[in-house]
CSV table of C-alpha atoms in Angstrom, one decimal:
chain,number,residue,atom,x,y,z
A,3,UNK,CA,-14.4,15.5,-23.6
A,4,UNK,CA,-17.6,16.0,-25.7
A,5,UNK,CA,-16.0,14.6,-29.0
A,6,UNK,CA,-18.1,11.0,-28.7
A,7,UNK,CA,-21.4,12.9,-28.6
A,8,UNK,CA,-23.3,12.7,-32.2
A,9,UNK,CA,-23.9,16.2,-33.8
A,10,UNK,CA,-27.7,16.9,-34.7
A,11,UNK,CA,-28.5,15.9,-38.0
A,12,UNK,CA,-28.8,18.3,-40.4
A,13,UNK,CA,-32.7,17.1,-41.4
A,14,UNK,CA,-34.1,19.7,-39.3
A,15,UNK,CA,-32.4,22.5,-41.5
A,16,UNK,CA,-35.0,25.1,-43.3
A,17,UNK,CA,-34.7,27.3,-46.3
A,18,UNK,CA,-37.6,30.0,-46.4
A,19,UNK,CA,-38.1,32.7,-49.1
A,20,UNK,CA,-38.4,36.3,-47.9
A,21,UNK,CA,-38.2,39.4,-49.4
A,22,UNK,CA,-34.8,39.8,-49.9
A,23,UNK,CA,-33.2,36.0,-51.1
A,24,UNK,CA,-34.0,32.9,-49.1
A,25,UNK,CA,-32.9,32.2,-45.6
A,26,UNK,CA,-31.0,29.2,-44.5
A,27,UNK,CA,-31.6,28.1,-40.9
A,28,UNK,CA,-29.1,24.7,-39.8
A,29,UNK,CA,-28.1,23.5,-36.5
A,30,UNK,CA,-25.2,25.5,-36.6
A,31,UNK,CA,-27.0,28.8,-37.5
A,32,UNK,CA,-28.3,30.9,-40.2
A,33,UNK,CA,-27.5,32.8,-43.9
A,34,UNK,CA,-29.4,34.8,-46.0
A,35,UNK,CA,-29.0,33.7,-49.6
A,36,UNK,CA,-29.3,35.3,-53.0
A,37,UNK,CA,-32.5,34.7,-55.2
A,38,UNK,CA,-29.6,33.0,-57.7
A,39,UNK,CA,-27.5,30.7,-55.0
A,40,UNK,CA,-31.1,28.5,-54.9
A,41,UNK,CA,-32.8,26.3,-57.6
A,42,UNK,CA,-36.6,27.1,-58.6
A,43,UNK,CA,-37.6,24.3,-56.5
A,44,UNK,CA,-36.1,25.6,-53.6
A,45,UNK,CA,-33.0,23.9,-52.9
A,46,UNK,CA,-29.5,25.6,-52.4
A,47,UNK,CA,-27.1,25.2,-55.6
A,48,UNK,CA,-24.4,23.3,-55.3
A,49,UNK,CA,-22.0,26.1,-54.8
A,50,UNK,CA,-24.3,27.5,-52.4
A,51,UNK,CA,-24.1,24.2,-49.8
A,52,UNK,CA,-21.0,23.7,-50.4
A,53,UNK,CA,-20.0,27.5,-48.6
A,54,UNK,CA,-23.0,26.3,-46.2
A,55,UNK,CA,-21.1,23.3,-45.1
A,56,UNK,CA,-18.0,25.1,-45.1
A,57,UNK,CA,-19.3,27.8,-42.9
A,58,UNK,CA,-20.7,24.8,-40.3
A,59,UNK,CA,-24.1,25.8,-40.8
A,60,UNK,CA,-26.1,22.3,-41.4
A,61,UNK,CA,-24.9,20.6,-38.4
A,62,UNK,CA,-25.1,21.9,-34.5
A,63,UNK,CA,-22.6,21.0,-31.8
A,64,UNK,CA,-22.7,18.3,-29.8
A,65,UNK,CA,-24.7,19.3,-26.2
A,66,UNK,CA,-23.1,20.7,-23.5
A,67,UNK,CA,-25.3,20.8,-20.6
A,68,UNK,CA,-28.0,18.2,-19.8
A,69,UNK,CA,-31.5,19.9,-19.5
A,70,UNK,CA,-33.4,18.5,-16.8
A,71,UNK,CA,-37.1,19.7,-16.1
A,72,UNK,CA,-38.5,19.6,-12.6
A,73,UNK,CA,-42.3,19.6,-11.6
A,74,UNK,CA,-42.0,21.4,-7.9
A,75,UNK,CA,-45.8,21.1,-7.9
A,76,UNK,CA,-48.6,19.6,-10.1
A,77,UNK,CA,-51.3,22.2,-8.6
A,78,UNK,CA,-52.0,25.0,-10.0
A,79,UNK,CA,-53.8,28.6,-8.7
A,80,UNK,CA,-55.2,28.9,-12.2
A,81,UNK,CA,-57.7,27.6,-14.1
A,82,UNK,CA,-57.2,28.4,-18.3
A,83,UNK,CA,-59.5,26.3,-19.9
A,84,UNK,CA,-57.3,25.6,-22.6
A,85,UNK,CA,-53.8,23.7,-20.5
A,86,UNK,CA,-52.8,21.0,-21.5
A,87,UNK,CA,-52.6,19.5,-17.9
A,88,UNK,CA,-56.4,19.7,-17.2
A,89,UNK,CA,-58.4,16.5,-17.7
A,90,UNK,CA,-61.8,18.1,-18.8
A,91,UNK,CA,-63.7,21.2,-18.5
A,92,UNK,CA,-65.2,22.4,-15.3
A,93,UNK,CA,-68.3,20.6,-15.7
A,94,UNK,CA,-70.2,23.6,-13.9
A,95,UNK,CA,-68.6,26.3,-16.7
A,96,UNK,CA,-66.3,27.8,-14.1
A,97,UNK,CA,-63.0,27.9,-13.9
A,98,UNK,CA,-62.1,24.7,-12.0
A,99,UNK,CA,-61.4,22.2,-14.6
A,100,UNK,CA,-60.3,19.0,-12.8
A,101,UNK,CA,-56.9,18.2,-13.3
A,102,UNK,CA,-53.9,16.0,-13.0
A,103,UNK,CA,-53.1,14.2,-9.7
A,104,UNK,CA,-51.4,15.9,-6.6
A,105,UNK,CA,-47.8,15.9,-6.0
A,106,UNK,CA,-45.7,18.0,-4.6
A,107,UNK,CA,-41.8,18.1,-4.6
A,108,UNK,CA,-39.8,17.4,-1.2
A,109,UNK,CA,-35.9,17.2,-0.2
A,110,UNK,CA,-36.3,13.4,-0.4
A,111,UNK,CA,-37.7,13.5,-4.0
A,112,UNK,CA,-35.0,16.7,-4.6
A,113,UNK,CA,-31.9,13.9,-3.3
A,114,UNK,CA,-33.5,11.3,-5.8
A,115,UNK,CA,-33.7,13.6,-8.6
A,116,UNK,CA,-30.3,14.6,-8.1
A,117,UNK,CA,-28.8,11.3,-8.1
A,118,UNK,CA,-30.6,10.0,-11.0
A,119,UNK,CA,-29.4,13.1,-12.5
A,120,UNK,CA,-25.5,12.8,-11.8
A,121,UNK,CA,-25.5,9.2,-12.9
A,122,UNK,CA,-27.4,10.1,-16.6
A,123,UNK,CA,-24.8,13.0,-16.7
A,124,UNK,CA,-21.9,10.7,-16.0
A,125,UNK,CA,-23.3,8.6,-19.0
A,126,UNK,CA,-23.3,11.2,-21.5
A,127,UNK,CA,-19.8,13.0,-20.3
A,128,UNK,CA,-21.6,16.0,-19.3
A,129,UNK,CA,-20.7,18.1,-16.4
A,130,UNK,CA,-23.1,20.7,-16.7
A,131,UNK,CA,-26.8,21.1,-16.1
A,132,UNK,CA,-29.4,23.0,-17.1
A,133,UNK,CA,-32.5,23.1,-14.5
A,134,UNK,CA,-35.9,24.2,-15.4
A,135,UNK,CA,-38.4,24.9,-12.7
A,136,UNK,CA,-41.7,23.4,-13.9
A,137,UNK,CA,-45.4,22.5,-12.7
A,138,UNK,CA,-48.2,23.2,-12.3
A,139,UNK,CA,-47.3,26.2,-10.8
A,140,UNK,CA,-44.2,26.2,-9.1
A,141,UNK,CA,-44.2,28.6,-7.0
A,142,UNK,CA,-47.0,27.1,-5.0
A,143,UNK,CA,-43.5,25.0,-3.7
A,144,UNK,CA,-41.4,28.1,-3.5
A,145,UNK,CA,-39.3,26.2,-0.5
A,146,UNK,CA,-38.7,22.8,-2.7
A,147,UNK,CA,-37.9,25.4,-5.8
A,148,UNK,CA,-35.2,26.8,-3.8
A,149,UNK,CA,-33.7,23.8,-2.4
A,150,UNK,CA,-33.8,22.1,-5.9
A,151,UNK,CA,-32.1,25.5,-7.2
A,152,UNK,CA,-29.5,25.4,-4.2
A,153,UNK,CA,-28.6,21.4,-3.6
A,154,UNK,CA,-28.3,21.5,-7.9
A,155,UNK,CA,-25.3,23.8,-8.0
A,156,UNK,CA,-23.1,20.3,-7.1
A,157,UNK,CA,-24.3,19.3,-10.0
A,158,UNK,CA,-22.4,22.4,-12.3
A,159,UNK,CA,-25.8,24.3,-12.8
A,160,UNK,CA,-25.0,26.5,-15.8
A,161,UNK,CA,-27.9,28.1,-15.9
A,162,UNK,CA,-31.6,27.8,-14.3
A,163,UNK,CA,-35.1,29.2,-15.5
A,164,UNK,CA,-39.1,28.6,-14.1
A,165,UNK,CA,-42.4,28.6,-15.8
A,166,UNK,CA,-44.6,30.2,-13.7
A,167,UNK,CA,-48.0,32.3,-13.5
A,168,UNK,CA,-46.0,35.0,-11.4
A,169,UNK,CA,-49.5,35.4,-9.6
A,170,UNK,CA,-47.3,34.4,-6.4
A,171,UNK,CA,-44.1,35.9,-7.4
A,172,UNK,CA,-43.2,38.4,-4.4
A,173,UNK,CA,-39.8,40.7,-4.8
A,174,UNK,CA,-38.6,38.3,-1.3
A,175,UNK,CA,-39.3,35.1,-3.5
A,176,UNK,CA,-37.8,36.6,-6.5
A,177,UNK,CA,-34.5,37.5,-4.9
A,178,UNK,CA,-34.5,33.9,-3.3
A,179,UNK,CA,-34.9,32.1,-6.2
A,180,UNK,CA,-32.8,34.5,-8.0
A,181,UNK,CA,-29.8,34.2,-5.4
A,182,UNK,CA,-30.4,30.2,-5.4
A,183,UNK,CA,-29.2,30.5,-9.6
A,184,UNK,CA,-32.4,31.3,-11.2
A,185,UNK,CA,-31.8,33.5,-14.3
A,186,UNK,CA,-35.0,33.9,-16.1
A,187,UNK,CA,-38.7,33.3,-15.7
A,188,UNK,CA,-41.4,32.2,-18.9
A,189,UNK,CA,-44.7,34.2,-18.4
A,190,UNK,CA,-47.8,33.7,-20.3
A,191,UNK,CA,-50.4,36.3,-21.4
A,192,UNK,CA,-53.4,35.9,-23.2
A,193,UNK,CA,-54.0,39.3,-25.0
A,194,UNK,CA,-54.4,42.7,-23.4
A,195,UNK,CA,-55.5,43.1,-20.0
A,196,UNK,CA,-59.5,42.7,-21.3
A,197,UNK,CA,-58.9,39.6,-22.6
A,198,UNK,CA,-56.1,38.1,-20.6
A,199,UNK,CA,-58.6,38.6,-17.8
A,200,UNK,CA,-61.0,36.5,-19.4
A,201,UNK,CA,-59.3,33.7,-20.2
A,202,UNK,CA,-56.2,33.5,-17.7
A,203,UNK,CA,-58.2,33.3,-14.5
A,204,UNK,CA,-57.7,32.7,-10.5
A,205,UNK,CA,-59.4,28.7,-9.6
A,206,UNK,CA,-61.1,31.1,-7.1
A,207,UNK,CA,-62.4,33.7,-9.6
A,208,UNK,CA,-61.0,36.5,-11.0
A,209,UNK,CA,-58.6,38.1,-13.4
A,210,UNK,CA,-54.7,38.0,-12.7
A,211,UNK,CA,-53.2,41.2,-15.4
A,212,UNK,CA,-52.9,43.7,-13.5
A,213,UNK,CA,-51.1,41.2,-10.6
A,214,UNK,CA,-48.8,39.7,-13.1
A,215,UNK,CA,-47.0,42.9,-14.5
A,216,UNK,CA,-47.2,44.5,-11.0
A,217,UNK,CA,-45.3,41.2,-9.5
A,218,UNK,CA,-42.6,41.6,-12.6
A,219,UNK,CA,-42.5,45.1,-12.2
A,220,UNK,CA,-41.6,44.7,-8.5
A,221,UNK,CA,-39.1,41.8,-9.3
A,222,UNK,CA,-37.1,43.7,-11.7
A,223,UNK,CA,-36.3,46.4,-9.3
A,224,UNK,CA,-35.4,43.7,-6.6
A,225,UNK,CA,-33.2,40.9,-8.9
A,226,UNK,CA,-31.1,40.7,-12.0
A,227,UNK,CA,-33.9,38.3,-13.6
A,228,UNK,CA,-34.9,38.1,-16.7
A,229,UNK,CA,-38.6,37.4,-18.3
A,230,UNK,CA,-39.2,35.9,-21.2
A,231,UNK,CA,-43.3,36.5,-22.1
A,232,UNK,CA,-45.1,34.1,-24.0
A,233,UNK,CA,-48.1,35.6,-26.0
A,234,UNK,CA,-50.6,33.0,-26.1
A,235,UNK,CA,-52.8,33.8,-29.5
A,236,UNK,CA,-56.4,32.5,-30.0
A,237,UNK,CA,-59.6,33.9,-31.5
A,238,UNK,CA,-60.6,35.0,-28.1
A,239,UNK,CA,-57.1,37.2,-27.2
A,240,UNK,CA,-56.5,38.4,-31.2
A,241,UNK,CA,-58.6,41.7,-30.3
A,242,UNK,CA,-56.2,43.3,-27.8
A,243,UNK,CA,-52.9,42.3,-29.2
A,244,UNK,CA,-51.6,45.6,-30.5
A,245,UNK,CA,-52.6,46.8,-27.5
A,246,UNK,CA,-50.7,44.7,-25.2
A,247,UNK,CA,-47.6,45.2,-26.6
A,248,UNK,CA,-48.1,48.7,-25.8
A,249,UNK,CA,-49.1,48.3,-22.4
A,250,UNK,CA,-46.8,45.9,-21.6
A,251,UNK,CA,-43.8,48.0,-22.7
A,252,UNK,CA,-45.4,50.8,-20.4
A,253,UNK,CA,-45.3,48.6,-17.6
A,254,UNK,CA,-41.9,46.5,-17.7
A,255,UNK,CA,-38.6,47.2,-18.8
A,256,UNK,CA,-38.2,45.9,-22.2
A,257,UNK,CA,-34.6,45.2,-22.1
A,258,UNK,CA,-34.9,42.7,-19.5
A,259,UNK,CA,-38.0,40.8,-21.5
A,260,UNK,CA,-38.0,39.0,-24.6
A,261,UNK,CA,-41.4,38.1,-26.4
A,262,UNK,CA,-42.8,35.9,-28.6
A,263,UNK,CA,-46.2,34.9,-30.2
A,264,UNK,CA,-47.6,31.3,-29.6
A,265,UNK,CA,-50.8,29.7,-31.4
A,266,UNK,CA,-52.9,28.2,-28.5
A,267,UNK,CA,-53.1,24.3,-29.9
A,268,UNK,CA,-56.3,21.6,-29.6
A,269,UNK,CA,-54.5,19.1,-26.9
A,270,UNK,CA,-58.1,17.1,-26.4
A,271,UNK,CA,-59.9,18.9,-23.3
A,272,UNK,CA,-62.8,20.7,-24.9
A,273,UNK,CA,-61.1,23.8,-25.8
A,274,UNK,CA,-60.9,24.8,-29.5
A,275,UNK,CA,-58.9,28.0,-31.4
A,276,UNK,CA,-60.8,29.1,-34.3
A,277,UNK,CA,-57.8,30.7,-35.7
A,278,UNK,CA,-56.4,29.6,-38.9
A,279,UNK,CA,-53.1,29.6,-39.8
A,280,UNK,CA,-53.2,32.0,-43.3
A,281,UNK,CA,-51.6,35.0,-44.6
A,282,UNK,CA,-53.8,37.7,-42.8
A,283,UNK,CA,-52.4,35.7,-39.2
A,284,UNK,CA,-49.0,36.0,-40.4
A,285,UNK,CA,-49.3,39.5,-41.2
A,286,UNK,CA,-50.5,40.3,-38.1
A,287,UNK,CA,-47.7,38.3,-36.3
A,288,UNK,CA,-45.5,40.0,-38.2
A,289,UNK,CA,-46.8,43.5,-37.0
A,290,UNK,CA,-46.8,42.2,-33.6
A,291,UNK,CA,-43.1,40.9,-33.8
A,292,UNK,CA,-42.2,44.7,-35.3
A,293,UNK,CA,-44.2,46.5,-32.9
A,294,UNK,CA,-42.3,44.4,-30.0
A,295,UNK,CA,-39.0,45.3,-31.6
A,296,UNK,CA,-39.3,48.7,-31.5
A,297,UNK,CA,-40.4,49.3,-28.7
A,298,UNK,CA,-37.4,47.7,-27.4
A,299,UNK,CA,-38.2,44.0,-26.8
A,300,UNK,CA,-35.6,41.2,-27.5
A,301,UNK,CA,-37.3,38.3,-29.8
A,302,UNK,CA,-36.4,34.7,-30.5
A,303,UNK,CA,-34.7,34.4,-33.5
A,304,UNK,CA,-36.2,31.7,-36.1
A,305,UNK,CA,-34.2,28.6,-35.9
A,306,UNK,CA,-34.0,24.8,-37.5
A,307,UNK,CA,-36.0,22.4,-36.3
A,308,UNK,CA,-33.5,21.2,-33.7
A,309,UNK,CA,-34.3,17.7,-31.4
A,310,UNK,CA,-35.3,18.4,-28.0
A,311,UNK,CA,-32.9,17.3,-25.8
A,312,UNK,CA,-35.8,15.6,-23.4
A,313,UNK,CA,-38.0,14.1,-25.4
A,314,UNK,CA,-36.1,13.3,-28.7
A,315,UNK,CA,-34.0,11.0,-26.7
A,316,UNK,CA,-34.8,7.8,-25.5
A,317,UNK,CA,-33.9,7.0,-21.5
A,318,UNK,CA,-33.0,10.5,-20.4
A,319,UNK,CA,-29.6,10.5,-22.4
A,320,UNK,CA,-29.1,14.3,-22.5
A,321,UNK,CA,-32.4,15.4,-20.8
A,322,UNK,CA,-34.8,14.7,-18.2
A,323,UNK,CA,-38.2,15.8,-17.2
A,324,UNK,CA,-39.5,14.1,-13.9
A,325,UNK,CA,-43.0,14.9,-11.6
A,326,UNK,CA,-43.2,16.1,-8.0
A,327,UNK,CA,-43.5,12.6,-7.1
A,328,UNK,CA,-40.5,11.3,-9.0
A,329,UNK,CA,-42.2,9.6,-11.7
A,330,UNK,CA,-40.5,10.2,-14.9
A,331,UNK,CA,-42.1,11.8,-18.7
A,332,UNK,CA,-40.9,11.7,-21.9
A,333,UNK,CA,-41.8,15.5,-22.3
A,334,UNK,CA,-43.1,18.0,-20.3
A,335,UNK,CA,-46.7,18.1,-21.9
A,336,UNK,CA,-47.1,14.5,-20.2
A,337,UNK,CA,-45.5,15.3,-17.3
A,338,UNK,CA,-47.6,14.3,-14.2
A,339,UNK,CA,-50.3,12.4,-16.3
A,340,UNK,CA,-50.3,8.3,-15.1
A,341,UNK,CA,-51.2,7.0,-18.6
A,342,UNK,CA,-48.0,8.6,-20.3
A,343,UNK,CA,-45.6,7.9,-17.3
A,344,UNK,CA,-42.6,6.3,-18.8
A,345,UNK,CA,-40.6,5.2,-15.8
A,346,UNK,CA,-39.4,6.0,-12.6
A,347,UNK,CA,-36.5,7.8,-10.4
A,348,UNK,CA,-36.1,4.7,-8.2
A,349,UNK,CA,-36.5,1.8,-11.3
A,350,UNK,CA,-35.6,4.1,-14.2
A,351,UNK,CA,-37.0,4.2,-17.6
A,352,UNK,CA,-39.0,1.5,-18.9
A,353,UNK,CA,-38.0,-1.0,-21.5
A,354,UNK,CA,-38.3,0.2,-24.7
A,355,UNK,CA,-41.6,-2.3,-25.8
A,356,UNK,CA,-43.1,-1.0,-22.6
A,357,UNK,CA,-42.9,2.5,-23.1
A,358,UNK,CA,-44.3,2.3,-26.9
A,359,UNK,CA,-47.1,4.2,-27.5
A,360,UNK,CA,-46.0,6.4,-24.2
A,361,UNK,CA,-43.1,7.9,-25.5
A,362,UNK,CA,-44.3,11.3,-26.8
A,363,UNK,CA,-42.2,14.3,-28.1
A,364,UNK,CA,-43.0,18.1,-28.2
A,365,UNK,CA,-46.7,18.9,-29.8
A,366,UNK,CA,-47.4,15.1,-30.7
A,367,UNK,CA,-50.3,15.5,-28.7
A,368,UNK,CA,-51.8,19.0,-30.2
A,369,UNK,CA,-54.6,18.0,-32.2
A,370,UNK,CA,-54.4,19.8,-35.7
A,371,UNK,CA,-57.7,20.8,-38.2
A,372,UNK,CA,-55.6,21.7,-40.8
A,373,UNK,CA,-53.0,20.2,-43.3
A,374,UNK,CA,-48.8,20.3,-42.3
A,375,UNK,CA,-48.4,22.4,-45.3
A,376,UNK,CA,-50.8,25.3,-44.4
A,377,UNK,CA,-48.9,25.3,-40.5
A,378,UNK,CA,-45.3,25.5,-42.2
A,379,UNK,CA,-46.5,28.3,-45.0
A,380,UNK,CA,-47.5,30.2,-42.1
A,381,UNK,CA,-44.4,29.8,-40.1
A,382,UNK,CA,-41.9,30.4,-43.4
A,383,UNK,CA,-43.9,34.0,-43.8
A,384,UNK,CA,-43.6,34.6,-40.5
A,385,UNK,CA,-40.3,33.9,-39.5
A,386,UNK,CA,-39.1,35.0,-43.5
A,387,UNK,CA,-40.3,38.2,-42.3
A,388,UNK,CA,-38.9,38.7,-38.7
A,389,UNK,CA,-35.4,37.7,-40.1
A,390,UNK,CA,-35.7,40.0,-42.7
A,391,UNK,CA,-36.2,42.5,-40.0
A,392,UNK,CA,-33.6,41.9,-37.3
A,393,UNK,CA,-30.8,41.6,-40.4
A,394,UNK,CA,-31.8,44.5,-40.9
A,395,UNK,CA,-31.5,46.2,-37.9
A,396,UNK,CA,-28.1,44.8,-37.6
A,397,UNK,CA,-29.3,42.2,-34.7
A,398,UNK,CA,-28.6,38.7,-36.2
């Protein structure tokens, strides 16, 4: 049923040097190369592509589920200085920044967003979904996250994850949620417990660490969910880093977390990184991946650069990402922002002249301080080296 549905093109393949040959990553998966299958300028020899081809590496499936992103609530307990959802800095130095607009998800919105749904489903032959639980903070709606979760099962929900704080995740929520369909929940910390405390603070005051691994630590026991922990990396949460991989192993199981390392990027509200991306930050990426690998950690594996199903397609064709008030985004780092807003679920997307200019796609808004080639060095030595490490360990 999914033979009319266009393969990804193969332009987001990679080929990457490491240590041992050079590493291939297409839409259809990855292959470590000798030194003599690639040319000196760092292209595979014809031989080379032609087993690449062969093997269906360059070009990735067709999708199978539509991925659809749900805002349960713009609000957030937080208040990082760095999100992208804030509008400025909290003009008294605290940690209020002002932020986007209030909404908040009901059933009405939930029957809207379901029926928009179906019918962009129906369009694309797809009878499968994907749900992500978004906000905000979404568990400041727990009761419209489970309904979503619950009334979304009609729809063929293959499988159904939330960003979240976890500052409000109780083991009764947890196995909710959990029983509703969801599998897995992203997490963000910003160093060690020092650091994280610093920067990833209550609106009212206050660090959250020691709340956050206590709240997964307490779901684990209580569900069959997953965490996948998202290491935000900036100059002021470098110090603790080796340090939190240890504590956090100490604290969680690792065999239900995977972890990965993310740059904190310039998206225009006063915050800066002072991080650059050079060889000493790769190396010390790469210790981190190793350290989170043996201490039992899953990691992402490198891929190619892959379209996002939301926002590289126009009109919601194999993805969605819609606000608590039904008002529609071309990715979530708009989401909930008026000036980006791209259509709605009652008149749909807008025409294509209107939504110029609004129409964004993952990262188009992070503002960058240094040149392309510097950001994809550092990401080739990186992920060069992490491949290098899990073939070896037999887990590719």
């Amino acid at each position: 049923m999914h033979s009319t549905l266009p393969a990804v093109s193969e332009t987001g393949a990679r080929l990457i040097r490491s240590a041992r040959g050079w590493w291939f990553l297409g839409g259809g998966g990855c292959a470590l190369l000798r030194p003599e299958q690639v040319t000196p300028e760092g292209v595979p020899r014809p031989s080379a592509e032609r087993y690449l081809r062969k093997a269906g590496l360059y070009t990735a499936p067709p999708y199978r589920v539509y991925a659809l992103t749900v805002l349960t609530s713009t609000d957030c307990n937080l208040g990082c200085d760095y999100c992208f959802q804030n509008t400025g800095q909290d003009p008294a130095g605290g940690s209020r920044p002002p932020r986007i607009r209030h909404a908040r998800l009901t059933s009405e919105t939930i029957g809207a967003v379901l029926d928009f749904t179906r019918r962009r489903m129906a369009d694309a032959d797809l009878d499968r979904l994907s749900l992500l639980l978004f906000g905000g903070e979404p568990l400041l709606n727990p009761r419209g996250a489970r309904e979503l979760l619950a009334r979304a099962a009609d729809l063929g929900l293959a499988g159904a994850a939330m960003t979240s704080n976890a500052t409000l995740l109780t083991p009764l929520i947890a196995k909710e949620l959990n029983a509703a369909g969801l599998g897995s929940v992203q997490v963000t910390f910003d160093g060690d417990r020092e650091e994280h405390d610093r920067i990833r603070v209550r609106r009212s005051g206050g660090g959250t660490f020691d709340r956050i691994t206590a709240n997964l630590a307490r779901a684990t026991e209580a569900t069959t969910l997953r965490w996948q922990l998202r290491v935000n990396v900036s100059h002021r949460s470098r110090p603790g880093m080796d340090e939190l991989v240890d504590r956090l192993a100490e604290r969680l199981d690792p065999t239900r977390c995977s972890l990965y390392f993310a740059m904190v990027g310039d998206v225009g509200v006063g915050y800066r990184n002072d991080l650059l991306h050079n060889g000493t930050l790769a190396a010390d990426f790469t210790r981190w991946y190793a350290a989170a690998l043996d201490r039992g950690f899953s990691v992402p594996r490198p891929s190619a650069h892959t379209p996002c199903q939301s926002c590289s397609f126009r009109d919601g064709r194999y993805g969605a990402v819609i606000s608590a008030d039904g008002t529609l985004s071309s990715c979530w780092d708009t989401a909930g922002r008026p000036e980006w807003q791209v259509g709605t679920l009652d008149d749909g997307y807008l025409p294509d002249e209107q939504a110029e200019g609004r129409w964004v796609s993952c990262g188009d808004l992070y503002r960058q301080s240094e040149e392309a080639a510097a950001l994809t060095a550092f990401q080739d030595q990186v992920d060069a080296a992490l491949l290098d490490r899990l073939n070896a360990a037999g887990r590719l």
